[in-house]
Coordinates of N, CA and C in Angstrom, one line a residue:
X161 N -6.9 14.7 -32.0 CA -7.4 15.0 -30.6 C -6.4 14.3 -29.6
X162 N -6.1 15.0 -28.7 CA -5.1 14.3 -27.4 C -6.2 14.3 -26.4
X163 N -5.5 13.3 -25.5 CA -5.9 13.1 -23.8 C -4.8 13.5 -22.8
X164 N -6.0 14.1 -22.1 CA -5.0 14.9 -21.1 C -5.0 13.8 -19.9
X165 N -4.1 12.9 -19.7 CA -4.0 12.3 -18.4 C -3.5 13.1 -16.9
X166 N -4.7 13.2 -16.2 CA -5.0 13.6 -15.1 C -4.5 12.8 -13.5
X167 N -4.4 11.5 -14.1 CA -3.5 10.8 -12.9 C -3.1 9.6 -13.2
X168 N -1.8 9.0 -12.7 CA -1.2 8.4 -13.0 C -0.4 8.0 -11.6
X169 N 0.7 6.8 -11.5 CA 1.2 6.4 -10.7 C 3.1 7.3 -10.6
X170 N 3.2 7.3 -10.1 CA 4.9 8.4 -10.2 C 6.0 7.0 -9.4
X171 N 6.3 6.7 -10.0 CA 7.4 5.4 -9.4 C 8.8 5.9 -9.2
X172 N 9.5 6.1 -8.3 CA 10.0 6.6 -7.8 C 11.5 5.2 -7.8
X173 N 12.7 4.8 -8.8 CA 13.4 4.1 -8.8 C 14.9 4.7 -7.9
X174 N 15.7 3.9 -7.3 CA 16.7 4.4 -7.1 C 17.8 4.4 -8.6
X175 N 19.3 5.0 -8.3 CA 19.7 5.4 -9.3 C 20.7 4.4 -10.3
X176 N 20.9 3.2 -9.7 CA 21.5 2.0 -10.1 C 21.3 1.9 -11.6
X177 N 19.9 1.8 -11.8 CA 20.0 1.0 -13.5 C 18.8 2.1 -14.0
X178 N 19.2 3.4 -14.3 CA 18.2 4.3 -14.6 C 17.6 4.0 -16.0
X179 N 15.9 3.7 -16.4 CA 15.6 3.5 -17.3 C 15.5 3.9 -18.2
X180 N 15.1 3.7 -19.9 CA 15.0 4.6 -20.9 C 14.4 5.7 -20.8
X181 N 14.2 7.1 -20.9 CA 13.0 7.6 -21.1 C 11.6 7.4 -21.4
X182 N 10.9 7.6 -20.5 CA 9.5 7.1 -21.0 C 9.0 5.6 -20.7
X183 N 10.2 5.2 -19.8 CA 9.8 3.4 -19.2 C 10.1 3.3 -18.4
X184 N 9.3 2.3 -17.3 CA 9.0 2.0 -16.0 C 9.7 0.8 -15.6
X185 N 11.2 1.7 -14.6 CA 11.7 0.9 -14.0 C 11.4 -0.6 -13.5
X186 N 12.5 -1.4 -13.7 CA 12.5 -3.1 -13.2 C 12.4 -2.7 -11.7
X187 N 11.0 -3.6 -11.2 CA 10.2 -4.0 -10.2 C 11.5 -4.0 -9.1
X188 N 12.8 -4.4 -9.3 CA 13.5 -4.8 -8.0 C 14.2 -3.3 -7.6
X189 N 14.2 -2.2 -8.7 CA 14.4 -1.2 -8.7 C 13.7 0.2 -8.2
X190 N 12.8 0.0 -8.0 CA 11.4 0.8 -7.7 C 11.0 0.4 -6.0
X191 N 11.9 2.0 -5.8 CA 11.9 2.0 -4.3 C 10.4 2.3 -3.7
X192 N 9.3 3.1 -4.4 CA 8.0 3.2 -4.0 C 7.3 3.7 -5.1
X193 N 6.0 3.7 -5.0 CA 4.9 4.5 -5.8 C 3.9 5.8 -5.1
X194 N 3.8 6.6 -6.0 CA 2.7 7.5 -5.5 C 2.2 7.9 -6.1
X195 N 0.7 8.0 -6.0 CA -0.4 8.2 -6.8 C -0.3 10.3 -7.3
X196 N -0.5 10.7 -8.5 CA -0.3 12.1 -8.8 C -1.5 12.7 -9.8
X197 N -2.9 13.3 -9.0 CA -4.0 13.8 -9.5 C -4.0 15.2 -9.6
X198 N -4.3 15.4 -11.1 CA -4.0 17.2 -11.1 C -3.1 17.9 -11.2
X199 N -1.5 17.0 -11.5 CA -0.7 17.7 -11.3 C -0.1 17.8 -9.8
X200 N -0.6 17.1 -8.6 CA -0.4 17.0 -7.3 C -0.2 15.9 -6.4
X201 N 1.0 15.3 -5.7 CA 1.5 14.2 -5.3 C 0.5 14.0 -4.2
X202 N -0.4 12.8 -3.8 CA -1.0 12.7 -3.1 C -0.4 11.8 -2.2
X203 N 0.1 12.2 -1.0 CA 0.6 11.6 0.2 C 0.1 10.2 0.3
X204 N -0.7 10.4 1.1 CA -1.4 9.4 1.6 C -1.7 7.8 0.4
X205 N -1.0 7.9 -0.9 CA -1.2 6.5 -1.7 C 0.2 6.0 -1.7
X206 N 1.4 6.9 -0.8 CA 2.8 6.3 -1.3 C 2.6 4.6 -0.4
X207 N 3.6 3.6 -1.2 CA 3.2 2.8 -1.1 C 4.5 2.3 -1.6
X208 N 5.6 1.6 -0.7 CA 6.7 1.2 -0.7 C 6.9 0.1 -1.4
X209 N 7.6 -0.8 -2.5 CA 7.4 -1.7 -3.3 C 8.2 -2.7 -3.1
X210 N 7.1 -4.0 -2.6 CA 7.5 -5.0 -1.7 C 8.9 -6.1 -2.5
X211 N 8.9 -6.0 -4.2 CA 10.1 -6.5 -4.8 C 11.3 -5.5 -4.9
X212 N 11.4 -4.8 -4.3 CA 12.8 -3.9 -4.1 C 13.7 -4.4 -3.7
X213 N 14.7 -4.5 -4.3 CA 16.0 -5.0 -3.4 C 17.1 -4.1 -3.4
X214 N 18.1 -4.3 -2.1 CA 19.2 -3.5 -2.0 C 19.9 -3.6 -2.9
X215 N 20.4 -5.0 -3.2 CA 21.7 -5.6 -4.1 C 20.5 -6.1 -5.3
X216 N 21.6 -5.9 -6.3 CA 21.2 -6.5 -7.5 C 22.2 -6.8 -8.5
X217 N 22.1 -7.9 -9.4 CA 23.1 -7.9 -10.2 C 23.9 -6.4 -10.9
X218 N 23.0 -5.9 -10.9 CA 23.6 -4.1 -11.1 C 24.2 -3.2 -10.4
X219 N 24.3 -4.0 -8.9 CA 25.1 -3.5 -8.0 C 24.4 -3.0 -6.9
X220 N 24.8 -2.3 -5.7 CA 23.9 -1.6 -4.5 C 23.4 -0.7 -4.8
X221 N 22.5 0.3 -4.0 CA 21.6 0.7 -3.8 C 22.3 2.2 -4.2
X222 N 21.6 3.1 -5.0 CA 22.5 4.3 -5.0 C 21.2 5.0 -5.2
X223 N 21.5 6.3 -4.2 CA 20.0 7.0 -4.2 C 20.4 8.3 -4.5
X224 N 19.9 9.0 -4.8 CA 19.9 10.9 -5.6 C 20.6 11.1 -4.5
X225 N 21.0 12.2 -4.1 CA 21.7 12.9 -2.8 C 20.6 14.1 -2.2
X226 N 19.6 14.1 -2.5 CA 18.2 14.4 -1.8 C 18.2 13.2 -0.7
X227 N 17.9 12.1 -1.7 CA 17.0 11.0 -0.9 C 18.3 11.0 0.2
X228 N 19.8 10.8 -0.1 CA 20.8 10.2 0.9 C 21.0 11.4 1.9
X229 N 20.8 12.7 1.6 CA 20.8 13.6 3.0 C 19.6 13.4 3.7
X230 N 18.8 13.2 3.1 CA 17.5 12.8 3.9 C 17.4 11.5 5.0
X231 N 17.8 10.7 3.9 CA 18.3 9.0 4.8 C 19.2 9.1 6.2
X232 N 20.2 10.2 5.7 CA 21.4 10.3 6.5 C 20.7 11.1 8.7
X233 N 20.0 12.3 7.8 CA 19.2 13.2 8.4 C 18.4 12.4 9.3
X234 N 17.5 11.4 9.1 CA 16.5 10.8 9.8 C 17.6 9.5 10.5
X235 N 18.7 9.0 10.0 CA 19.3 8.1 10.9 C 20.1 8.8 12.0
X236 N 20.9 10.0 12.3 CA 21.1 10.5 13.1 C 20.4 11.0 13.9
X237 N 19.1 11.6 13.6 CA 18.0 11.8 14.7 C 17.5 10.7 15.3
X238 N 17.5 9.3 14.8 CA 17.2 8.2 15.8 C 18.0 7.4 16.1
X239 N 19.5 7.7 16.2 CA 20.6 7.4 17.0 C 20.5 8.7 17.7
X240 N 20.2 10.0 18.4 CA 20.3 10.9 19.2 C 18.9 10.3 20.0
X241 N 17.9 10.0 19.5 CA 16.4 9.8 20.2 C 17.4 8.3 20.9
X242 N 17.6 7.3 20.6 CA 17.8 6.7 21.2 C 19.1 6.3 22.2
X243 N 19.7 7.2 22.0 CA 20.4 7.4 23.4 C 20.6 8.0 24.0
X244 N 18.8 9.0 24.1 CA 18.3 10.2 25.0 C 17.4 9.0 25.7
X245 N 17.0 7.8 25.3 CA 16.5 7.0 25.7 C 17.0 6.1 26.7
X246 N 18.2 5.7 26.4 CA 18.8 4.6 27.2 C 20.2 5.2 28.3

């Protein structure tokens, strides 16, 4: 007989020290968590992980190139917002 697990936490590490399959990134690694019921990412539990760090003995921060156009995307819109500001 199997169990069907219906929700679980989806931990979300950056790409520095990517874990074995099937194991949950070191704490200083694990840029956030979000809660996943049904097969469906539930917004509203993401929850940024207060032992993250940039630097680690494994080196800087290296994110997928999703997350870094995205990063990149939202820092030039608030360098354009903010010198529509001032």
């Amino acid at each position: 007989m199997y169990a069907l697990i219906l929700q679980w936490f989806l931990r979300n590490p950056d790409q520095r020290n990517i874990p074995s399959l099937g194991r949950i990134p070191d704490p200083d690694d694990i840029l956030a968590s979000v809660r996943v019921e049904d097969g469906r990412i539930l917004i509203d539990t993401y929850e940024p992980m207060p032992s993250y760090r940039l630097c680690t003995a494994d080196g800087v921060c290296q994110l997928t190139d999703t997350l870094m156009a995205r990063l990149k995307a939202m820092l030039k819109q608030t360098v354009e917002e903010e010198r529509q500001n001032h």
